[in-house]
PDB file of N, CA and C in Angstrom:
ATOM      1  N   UNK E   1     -61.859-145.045  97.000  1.00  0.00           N
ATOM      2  CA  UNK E   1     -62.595-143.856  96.599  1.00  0.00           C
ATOM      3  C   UNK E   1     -62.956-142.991  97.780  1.00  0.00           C
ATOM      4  N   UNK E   2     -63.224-143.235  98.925  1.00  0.00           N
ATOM      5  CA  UNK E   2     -63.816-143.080 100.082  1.00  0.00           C
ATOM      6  C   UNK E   2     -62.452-142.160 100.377  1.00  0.00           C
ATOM      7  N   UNK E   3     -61.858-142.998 100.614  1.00  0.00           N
ATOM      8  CA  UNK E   3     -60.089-141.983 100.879  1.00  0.00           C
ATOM      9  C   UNK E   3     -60.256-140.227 100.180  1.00  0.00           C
ATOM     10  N   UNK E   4     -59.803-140.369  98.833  1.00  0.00           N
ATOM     11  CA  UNK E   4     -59.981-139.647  97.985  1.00  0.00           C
ATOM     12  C   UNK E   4     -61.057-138.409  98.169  1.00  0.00           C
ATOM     13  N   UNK E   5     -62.259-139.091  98.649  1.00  0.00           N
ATOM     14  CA  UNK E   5     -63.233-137.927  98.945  1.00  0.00           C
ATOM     15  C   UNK E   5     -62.671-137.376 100.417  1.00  0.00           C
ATOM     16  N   UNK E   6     -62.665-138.003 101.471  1.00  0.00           N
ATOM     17  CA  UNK E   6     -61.737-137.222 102.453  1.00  0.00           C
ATOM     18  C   UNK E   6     -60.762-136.200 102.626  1.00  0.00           C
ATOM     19  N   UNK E   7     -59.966-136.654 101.752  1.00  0.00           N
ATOM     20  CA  UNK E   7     -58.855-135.632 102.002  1.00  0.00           C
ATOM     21  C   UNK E   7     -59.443-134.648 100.392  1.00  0.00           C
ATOM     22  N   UNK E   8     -60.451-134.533  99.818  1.00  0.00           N
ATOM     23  CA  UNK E   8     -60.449-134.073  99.205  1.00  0.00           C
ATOM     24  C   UNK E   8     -61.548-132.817 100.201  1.00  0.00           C
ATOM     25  N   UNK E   9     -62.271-133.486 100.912  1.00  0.00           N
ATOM     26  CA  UNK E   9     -63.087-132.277 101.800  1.00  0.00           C
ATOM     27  C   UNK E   9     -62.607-132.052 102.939  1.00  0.00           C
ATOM     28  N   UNK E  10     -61.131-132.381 103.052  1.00  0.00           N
ATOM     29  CA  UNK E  10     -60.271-131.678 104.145  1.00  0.00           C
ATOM     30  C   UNK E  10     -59.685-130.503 103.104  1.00  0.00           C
ATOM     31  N   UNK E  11     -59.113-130.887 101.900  1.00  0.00           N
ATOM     32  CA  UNK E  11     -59.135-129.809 101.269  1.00  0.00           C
ATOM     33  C   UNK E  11     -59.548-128.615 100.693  1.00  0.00           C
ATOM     34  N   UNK E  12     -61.024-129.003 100.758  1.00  0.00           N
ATOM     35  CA  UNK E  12     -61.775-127.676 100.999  1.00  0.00           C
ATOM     36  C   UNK E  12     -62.257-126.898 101.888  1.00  0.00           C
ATOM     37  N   UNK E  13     -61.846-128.192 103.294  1.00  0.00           N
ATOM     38  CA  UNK E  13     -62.266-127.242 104.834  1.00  0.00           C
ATOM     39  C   UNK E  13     -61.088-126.229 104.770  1.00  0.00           C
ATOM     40  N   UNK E  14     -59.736-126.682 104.532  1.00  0.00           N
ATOM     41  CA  UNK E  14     -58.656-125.825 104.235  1.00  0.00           C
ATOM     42  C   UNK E  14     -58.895-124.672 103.941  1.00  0.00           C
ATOM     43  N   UNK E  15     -59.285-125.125 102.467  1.00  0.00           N
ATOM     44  CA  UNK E  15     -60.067-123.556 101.963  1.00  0.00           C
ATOM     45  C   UNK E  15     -60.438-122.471 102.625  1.00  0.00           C
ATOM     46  N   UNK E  16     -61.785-123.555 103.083  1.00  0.00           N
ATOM     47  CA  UNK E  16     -62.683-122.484 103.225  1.00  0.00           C
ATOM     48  C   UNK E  16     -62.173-121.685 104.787  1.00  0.00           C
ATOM     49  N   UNK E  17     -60.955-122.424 105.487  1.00  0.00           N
ATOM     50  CA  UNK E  17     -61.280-121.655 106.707  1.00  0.00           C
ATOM     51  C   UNK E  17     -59.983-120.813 106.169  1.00  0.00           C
ATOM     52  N   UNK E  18     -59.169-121.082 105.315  1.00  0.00           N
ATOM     53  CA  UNK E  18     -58.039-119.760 104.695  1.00  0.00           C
ATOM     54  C   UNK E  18     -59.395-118.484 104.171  1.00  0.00           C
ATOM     55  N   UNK E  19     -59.996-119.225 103.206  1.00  0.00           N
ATOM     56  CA  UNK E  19     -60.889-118.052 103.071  1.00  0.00           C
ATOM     57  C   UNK E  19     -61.778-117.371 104.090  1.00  0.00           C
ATOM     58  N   UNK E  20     -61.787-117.766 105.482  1.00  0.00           N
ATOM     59  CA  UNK E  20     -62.381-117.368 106.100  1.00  0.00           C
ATOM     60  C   UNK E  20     -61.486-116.119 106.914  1.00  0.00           C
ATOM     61  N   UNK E  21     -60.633-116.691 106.836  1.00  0.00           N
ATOM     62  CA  UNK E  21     -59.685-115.646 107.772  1.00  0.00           C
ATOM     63  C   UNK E  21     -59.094-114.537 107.039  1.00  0.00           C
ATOM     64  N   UNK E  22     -59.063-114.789 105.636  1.00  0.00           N
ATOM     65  CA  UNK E  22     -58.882-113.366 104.841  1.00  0.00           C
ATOM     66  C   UNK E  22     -60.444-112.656 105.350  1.00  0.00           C
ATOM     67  N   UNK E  23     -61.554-113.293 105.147  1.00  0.00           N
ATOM     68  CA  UNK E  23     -62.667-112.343 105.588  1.00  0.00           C
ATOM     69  C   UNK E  23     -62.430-111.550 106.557  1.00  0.00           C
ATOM     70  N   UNK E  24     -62.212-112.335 108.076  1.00  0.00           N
ATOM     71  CA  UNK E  24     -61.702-111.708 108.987  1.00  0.00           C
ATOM     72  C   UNK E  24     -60.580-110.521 109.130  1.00  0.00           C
ATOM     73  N   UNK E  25     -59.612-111.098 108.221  1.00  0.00           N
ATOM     74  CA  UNK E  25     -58.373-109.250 107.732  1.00  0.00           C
ATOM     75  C   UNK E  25     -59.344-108.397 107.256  1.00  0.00           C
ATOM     76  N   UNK E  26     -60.076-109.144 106.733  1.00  0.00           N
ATOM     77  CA  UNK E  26     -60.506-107.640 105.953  1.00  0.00           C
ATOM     78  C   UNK E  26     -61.742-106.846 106.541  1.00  0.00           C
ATOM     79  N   UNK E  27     -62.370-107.825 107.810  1.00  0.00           N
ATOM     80  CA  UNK E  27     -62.895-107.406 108.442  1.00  0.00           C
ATOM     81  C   UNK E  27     -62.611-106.224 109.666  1.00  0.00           C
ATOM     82  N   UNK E  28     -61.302-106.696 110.081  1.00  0.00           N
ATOM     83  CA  UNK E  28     -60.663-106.190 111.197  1.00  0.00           C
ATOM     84  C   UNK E  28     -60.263-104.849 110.138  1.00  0.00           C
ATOM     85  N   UNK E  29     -59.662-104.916 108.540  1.00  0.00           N
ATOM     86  CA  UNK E  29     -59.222-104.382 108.394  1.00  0.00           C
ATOM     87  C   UNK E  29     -60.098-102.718 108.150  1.00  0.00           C
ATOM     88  N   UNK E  30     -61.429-103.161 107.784  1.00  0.00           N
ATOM     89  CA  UNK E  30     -62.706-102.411 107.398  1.00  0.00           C
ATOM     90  C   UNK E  30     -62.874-101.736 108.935  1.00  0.00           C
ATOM     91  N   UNK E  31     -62.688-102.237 109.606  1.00  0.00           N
ATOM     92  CA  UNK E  31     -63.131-101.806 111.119  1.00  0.00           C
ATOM     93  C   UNK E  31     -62.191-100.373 111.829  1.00  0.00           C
ATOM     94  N   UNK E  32     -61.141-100.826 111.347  1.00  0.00           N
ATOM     95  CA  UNK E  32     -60.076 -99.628 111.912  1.00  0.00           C
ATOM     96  C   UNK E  32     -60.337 -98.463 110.961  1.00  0.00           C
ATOM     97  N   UNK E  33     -60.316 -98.782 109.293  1.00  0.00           N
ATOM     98  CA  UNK E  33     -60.424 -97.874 108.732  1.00  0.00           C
ATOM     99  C   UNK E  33     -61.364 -96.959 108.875  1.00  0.00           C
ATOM    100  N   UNK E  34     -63.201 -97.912 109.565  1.00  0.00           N
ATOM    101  CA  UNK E  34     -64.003 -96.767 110.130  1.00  0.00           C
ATOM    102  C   UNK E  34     -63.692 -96.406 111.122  1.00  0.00           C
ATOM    103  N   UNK E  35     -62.920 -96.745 112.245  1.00  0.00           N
ATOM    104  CA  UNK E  35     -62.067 -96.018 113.192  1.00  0.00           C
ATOM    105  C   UNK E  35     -61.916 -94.571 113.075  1.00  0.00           C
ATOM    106  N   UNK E  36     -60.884 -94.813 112.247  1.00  0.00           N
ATOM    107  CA  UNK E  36     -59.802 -93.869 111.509  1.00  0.00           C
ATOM    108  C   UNK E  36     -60.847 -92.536 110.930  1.00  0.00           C
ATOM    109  N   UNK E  37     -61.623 -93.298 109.950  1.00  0.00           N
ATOM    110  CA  UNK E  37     -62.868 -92.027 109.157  1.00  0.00           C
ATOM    111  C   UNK E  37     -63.581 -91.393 110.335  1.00  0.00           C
ATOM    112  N   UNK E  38     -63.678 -91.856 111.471  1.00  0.00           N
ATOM    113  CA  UNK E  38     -65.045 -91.502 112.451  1.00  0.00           C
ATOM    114  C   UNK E  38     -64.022 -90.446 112.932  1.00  0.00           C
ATOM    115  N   UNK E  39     -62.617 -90.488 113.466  1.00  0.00           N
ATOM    116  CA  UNK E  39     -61.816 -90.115 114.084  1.00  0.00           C
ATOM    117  C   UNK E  39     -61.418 -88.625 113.038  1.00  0.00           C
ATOM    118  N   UNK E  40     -61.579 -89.029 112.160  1.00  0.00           N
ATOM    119  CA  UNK E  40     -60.935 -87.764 111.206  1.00  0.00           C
ATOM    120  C   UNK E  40     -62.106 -87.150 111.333  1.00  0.00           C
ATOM    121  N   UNK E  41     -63.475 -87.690 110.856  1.00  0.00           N
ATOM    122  CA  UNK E  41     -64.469 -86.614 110.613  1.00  0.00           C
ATOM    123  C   UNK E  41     -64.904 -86.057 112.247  1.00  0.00           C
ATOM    124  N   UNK E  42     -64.478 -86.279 113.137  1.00  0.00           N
ATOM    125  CA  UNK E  42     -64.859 -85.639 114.452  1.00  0.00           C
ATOM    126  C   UNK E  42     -63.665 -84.536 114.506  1.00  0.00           C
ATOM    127  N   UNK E  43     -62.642 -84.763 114.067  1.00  0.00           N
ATOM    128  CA  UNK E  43     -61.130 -83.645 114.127  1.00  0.00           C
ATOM    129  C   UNK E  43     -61.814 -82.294 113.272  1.00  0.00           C
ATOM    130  N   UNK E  44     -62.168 -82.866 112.525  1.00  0.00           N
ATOM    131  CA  UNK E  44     -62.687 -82.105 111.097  1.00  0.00           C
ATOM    132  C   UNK E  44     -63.883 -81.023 111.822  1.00  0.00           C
ATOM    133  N   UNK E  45     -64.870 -81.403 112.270  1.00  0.00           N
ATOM    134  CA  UNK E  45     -66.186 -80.960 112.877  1.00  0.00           C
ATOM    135  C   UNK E  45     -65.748 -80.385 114.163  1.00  0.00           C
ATOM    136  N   UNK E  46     -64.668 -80.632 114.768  1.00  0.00           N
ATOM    137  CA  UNK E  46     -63.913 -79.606 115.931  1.00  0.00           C
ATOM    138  C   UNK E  46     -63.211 -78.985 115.048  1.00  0.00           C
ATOM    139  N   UNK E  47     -62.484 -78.667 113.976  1.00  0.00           N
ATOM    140  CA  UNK E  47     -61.747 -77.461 113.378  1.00  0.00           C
ATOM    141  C   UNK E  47     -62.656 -76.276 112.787  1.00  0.00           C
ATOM    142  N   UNK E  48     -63.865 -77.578 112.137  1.00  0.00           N
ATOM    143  CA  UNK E  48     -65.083 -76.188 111.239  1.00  0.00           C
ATOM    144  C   UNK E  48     -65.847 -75.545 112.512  1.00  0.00           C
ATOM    145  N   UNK E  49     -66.367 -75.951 113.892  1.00  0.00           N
ATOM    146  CA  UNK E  49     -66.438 -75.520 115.064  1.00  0.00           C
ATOM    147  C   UNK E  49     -66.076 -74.074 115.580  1.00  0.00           C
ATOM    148  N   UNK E  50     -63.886 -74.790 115.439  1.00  0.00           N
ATOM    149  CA  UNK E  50     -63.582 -73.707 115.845  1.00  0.00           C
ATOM    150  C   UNK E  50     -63.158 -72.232 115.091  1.00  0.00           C
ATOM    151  N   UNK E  51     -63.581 -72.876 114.078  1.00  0.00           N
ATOM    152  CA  UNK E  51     -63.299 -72.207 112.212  1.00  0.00           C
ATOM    153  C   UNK E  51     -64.574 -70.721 112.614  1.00  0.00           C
ATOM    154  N   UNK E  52     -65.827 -71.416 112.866  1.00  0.00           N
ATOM    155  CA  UNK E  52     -66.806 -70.604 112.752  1.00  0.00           C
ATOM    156  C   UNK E  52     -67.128 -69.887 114.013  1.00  0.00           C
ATOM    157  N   UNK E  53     -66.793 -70.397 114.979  1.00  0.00           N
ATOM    158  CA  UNK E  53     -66.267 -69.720 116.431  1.00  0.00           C
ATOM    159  C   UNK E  53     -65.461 -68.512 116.201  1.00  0.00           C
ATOM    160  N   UNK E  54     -64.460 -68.641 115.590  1.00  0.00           N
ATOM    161  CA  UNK E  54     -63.194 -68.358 115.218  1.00  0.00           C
ATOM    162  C   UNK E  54     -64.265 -66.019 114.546  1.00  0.00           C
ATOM    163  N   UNK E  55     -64.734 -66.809 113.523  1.00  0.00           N
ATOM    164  CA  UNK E  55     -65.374 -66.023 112.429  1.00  0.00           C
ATOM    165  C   UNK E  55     -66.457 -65.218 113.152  1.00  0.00           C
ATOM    166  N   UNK E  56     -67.279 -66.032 114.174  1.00  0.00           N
ATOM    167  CA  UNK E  56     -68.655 -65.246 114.674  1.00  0.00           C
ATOM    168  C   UNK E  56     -67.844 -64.168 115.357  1.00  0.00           C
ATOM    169  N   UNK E  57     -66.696 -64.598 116.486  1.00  0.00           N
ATOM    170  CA  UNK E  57     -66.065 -63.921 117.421  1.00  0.00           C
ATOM    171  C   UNK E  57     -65.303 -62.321 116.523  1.00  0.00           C
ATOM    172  N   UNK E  58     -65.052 -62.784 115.364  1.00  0.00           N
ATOM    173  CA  UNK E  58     -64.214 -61.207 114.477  1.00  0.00           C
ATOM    174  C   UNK E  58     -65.150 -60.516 114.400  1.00  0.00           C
ATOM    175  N   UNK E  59     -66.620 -61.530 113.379  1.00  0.00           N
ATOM    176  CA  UNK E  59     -67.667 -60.321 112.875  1.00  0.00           C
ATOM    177  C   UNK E  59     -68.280 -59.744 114.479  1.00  0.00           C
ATOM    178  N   UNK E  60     -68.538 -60.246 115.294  1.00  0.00           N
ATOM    179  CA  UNK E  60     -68.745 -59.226 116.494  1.00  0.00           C
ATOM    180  C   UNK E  60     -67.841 -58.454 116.496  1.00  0.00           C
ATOM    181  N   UNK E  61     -66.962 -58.511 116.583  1.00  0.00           N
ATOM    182  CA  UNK E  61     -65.639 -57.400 117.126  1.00  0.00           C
ATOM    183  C   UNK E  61     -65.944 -56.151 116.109  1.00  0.00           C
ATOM    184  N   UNK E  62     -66.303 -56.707 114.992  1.00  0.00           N
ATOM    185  CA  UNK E  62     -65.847 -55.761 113.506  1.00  0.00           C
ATOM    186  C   UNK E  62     -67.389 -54.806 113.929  1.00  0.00           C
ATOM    187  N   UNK E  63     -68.406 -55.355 114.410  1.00  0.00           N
ATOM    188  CA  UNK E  63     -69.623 -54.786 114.290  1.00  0.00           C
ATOM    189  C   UNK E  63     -69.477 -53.456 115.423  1.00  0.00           C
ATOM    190  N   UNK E  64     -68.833 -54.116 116.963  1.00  0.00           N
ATOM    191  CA  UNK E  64     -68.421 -53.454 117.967  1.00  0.00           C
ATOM    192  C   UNK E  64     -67.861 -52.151 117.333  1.00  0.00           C
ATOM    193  N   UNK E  65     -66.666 -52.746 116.934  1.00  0.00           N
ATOM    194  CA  UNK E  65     -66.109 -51.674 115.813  1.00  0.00           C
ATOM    195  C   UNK E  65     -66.771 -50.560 115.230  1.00  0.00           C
ATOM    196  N   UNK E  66     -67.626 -50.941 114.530  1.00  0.00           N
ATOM    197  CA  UNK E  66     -68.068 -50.285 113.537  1.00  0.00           C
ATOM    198  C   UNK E  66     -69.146 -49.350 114.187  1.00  0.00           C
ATOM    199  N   UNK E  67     -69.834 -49.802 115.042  1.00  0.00           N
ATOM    200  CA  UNK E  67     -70.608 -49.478 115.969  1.00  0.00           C
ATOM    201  C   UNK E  67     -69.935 -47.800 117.068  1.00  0.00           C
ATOM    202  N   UNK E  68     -68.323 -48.408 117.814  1.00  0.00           N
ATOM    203  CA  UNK E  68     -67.405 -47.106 118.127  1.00  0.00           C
ATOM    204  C   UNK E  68     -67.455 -46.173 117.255  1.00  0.00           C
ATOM    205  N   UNK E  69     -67.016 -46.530 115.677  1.00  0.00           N
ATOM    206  CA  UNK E  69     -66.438 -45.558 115.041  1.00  0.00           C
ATOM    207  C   UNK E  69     -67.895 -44.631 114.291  1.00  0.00           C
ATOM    208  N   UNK E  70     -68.980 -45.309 114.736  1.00  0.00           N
ATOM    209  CA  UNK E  70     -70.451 -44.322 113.999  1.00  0.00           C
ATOM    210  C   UNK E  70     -69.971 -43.400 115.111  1.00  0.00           C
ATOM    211  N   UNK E  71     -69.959 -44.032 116.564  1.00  0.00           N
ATOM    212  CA  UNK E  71     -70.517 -42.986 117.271  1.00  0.00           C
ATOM    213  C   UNK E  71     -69.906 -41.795 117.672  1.00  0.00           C
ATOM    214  N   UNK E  72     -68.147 -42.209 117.309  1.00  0.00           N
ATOM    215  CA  UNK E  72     -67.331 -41.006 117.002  1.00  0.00           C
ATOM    216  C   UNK E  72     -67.442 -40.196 115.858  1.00  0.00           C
ATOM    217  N   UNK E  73     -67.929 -40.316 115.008  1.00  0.00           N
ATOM    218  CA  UNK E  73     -68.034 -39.665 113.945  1.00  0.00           C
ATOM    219  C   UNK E  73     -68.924 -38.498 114.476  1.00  0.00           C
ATOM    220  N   UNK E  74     -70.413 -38.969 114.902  1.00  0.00           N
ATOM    221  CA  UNK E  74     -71.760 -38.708 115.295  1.00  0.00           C
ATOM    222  C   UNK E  74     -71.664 -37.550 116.774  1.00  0.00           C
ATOM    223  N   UNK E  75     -70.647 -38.051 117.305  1.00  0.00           N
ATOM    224  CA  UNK E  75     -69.871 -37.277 118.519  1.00  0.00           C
ATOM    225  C   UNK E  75     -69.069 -35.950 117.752  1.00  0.00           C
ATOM    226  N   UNK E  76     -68.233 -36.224 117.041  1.00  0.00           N
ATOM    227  CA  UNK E  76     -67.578 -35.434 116.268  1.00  0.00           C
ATOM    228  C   UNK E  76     -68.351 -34.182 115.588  1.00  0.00           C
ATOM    229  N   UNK E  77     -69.462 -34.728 115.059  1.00  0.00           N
ATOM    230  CA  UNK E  77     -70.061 -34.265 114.182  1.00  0.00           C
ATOM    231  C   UNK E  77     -71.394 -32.630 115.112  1.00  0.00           C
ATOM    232  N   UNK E  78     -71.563 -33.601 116.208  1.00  0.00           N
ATOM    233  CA  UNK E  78     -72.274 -32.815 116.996  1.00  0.00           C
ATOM    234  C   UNK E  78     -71.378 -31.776 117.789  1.00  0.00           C
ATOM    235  N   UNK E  79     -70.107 -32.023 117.592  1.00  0.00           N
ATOM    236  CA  UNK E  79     -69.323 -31.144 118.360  1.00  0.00           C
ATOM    237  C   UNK E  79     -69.109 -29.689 117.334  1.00  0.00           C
ATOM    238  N   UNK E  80     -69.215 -30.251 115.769  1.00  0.00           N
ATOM    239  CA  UNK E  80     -68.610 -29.329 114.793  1.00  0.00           C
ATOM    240  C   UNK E  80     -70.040 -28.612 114.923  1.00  0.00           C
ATOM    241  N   UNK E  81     -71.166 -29.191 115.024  1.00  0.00           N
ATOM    242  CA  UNK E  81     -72.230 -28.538 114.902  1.00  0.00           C
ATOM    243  C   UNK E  81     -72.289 -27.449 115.889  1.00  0.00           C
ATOM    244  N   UNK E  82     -71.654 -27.478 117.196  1.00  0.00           N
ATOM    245  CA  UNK E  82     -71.687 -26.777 118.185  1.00  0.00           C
ATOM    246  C   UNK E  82     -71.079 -25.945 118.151  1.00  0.00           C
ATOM    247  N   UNK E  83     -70.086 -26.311 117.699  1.00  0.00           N
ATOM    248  CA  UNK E  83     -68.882 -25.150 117.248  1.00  0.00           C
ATOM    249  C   UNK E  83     -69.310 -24.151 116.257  1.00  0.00           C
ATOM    250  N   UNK E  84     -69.828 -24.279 115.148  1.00  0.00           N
ATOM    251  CA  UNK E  84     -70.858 -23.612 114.356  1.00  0.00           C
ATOM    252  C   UNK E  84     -71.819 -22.614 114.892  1.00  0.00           C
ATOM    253  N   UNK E  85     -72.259 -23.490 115.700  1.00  0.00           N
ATOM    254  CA  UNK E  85     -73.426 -22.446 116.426  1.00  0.00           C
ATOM    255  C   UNK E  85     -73.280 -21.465 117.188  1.00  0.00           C
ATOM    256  N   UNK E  86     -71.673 -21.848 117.870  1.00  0.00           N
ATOM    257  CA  UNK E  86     -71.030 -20.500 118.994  1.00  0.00           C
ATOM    258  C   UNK E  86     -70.632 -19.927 118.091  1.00  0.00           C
ATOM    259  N   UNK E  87     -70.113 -19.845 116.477  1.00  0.00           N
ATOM    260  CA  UNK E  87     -69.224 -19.196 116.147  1.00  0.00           C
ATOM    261  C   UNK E  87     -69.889 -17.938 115.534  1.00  0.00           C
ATOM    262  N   UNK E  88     -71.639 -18.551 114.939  1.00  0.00           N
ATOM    263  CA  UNK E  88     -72.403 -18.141 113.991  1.00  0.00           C
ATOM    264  C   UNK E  88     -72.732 -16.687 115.365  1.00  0.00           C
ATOM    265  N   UNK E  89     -73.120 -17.362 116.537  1.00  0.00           N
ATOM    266  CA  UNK E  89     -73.657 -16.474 117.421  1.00  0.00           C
ATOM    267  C   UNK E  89     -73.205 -15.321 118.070  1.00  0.00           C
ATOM    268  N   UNK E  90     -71.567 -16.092 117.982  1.00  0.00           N
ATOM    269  CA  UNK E  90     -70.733 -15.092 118.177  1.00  0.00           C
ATOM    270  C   UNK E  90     -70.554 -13.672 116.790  1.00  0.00           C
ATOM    271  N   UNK E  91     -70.854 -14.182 115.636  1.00  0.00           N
ATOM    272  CA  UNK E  91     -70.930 -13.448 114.597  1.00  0.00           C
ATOM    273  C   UNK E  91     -71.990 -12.460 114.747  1.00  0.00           C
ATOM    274  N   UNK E  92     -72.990 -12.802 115.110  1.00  0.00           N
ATOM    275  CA  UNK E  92     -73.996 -11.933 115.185  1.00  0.00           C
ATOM    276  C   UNK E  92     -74.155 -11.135 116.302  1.00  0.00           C
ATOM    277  N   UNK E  93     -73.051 -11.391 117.523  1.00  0.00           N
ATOM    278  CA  UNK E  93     -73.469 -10.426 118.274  1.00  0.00           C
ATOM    279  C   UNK E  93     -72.502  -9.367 118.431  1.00  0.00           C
ATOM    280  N   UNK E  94     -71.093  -9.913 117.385  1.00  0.00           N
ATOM    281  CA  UNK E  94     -70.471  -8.830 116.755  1.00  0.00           C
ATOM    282  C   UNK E  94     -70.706  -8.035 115.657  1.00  0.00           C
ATOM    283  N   UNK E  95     -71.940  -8.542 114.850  1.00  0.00           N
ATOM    284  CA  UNK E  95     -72.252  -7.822 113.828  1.00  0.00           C
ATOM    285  C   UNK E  95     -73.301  -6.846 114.814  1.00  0.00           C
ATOM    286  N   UNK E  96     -73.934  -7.191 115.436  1.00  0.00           N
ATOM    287  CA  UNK E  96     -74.967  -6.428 116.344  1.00  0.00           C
ATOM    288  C   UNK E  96     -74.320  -4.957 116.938  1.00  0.00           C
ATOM    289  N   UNK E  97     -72.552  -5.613 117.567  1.00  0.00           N
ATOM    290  CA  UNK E  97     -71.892  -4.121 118.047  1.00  0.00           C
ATOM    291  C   UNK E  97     -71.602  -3.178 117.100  1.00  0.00           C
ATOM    292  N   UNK E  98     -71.135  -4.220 115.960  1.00  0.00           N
ATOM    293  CA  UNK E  98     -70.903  -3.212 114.966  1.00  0.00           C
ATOM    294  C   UNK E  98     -72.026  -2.555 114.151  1.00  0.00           C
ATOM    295  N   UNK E  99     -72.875  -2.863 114.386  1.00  0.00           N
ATOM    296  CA  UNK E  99     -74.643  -2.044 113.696  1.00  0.00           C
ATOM    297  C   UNK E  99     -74.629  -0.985 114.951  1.00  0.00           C
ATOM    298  N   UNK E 100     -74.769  -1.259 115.765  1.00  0.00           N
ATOM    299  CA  UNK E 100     -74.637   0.058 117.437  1.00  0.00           C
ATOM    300  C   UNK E 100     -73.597   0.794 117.342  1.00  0.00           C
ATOM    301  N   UNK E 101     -72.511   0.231 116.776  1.00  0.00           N
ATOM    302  CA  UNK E 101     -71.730   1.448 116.520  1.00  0.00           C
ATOM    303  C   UNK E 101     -71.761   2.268 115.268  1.00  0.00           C
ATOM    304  N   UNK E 102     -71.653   1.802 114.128  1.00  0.00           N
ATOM    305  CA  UNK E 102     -72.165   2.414 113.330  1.00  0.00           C
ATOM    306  C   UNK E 102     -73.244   3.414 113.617  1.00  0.00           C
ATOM    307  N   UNK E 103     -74.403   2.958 113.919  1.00  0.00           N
ATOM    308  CA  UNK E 103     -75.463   4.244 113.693  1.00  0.00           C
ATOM    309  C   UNK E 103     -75.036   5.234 114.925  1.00  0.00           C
ATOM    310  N   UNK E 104     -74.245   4.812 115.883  1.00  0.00           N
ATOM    311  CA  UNK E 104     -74.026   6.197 117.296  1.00  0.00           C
ATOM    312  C   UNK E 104     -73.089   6.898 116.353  1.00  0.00           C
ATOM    313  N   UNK E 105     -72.397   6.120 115.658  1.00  0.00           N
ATOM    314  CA  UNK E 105     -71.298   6.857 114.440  1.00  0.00           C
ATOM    315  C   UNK E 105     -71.802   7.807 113.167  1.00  0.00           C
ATOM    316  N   UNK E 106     -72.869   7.498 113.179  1.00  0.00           N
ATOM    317  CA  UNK E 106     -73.809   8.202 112.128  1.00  0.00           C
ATOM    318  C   UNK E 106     -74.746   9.250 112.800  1.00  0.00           C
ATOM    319  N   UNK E 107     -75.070   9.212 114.148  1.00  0.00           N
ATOM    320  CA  UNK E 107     -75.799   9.949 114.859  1.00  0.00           C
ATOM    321  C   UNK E 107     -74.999  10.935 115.171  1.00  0.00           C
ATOM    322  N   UNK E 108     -73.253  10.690 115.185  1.00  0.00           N
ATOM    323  CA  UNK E 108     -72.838  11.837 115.328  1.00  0.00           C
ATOM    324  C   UNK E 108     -72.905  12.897 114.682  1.00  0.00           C
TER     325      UNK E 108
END
């Protein structure tokens, strides 16, 4: 009987150290896979990085932008105004010759 129990708890040391070493695969195997996840989600967090890098760097540009094109407008705009004002002035100081001539024309 004594026999019997022996090789019967060699048969379960068997076991248990087969079952032990699947633990271990699946330990080693759990281990790489967080490897792998840590490794992706750091790739990931350098792409959204350079994603939003990427995005801050346009909307400046676009603002720069937008910013040139007020002030050409605003440039533009003060130029037409100027132009207006010589043209208006110039109007009036030809309407002025032509009122001086008229009445020396009427005085004749």
């Amino acid at each position: 009987g004594l026999r019997t129990n022996t090789s019967g708890s060699l048969k379960e040391i068997g076991e248990l150290k087969a079952h032990n070493q699947e633990l271990e695969a699946k330990v080693c195997q759990l281990e790489s896979e967080k490897i792998r996840l840590e490794a992706q989600r750091d790739q990931d967090r350098d792409a959204f990085d350079r994603e939003r890098k990427r995005m801050e760097e346009q909307h400046a540009m676009l603002t720069e932008n937008h910013a040139t094109e007020l002030q050409n407008l605003e440039n533009e705009a003060k130029g037409y105004k100027a132009s207006k004002e010589e043209t208006e002035a110039m109007y009036k100081e030809m309407k002025a010759e032509l009122d001086s001539t008229s009445m020396e024309l009427q005085g004749l």
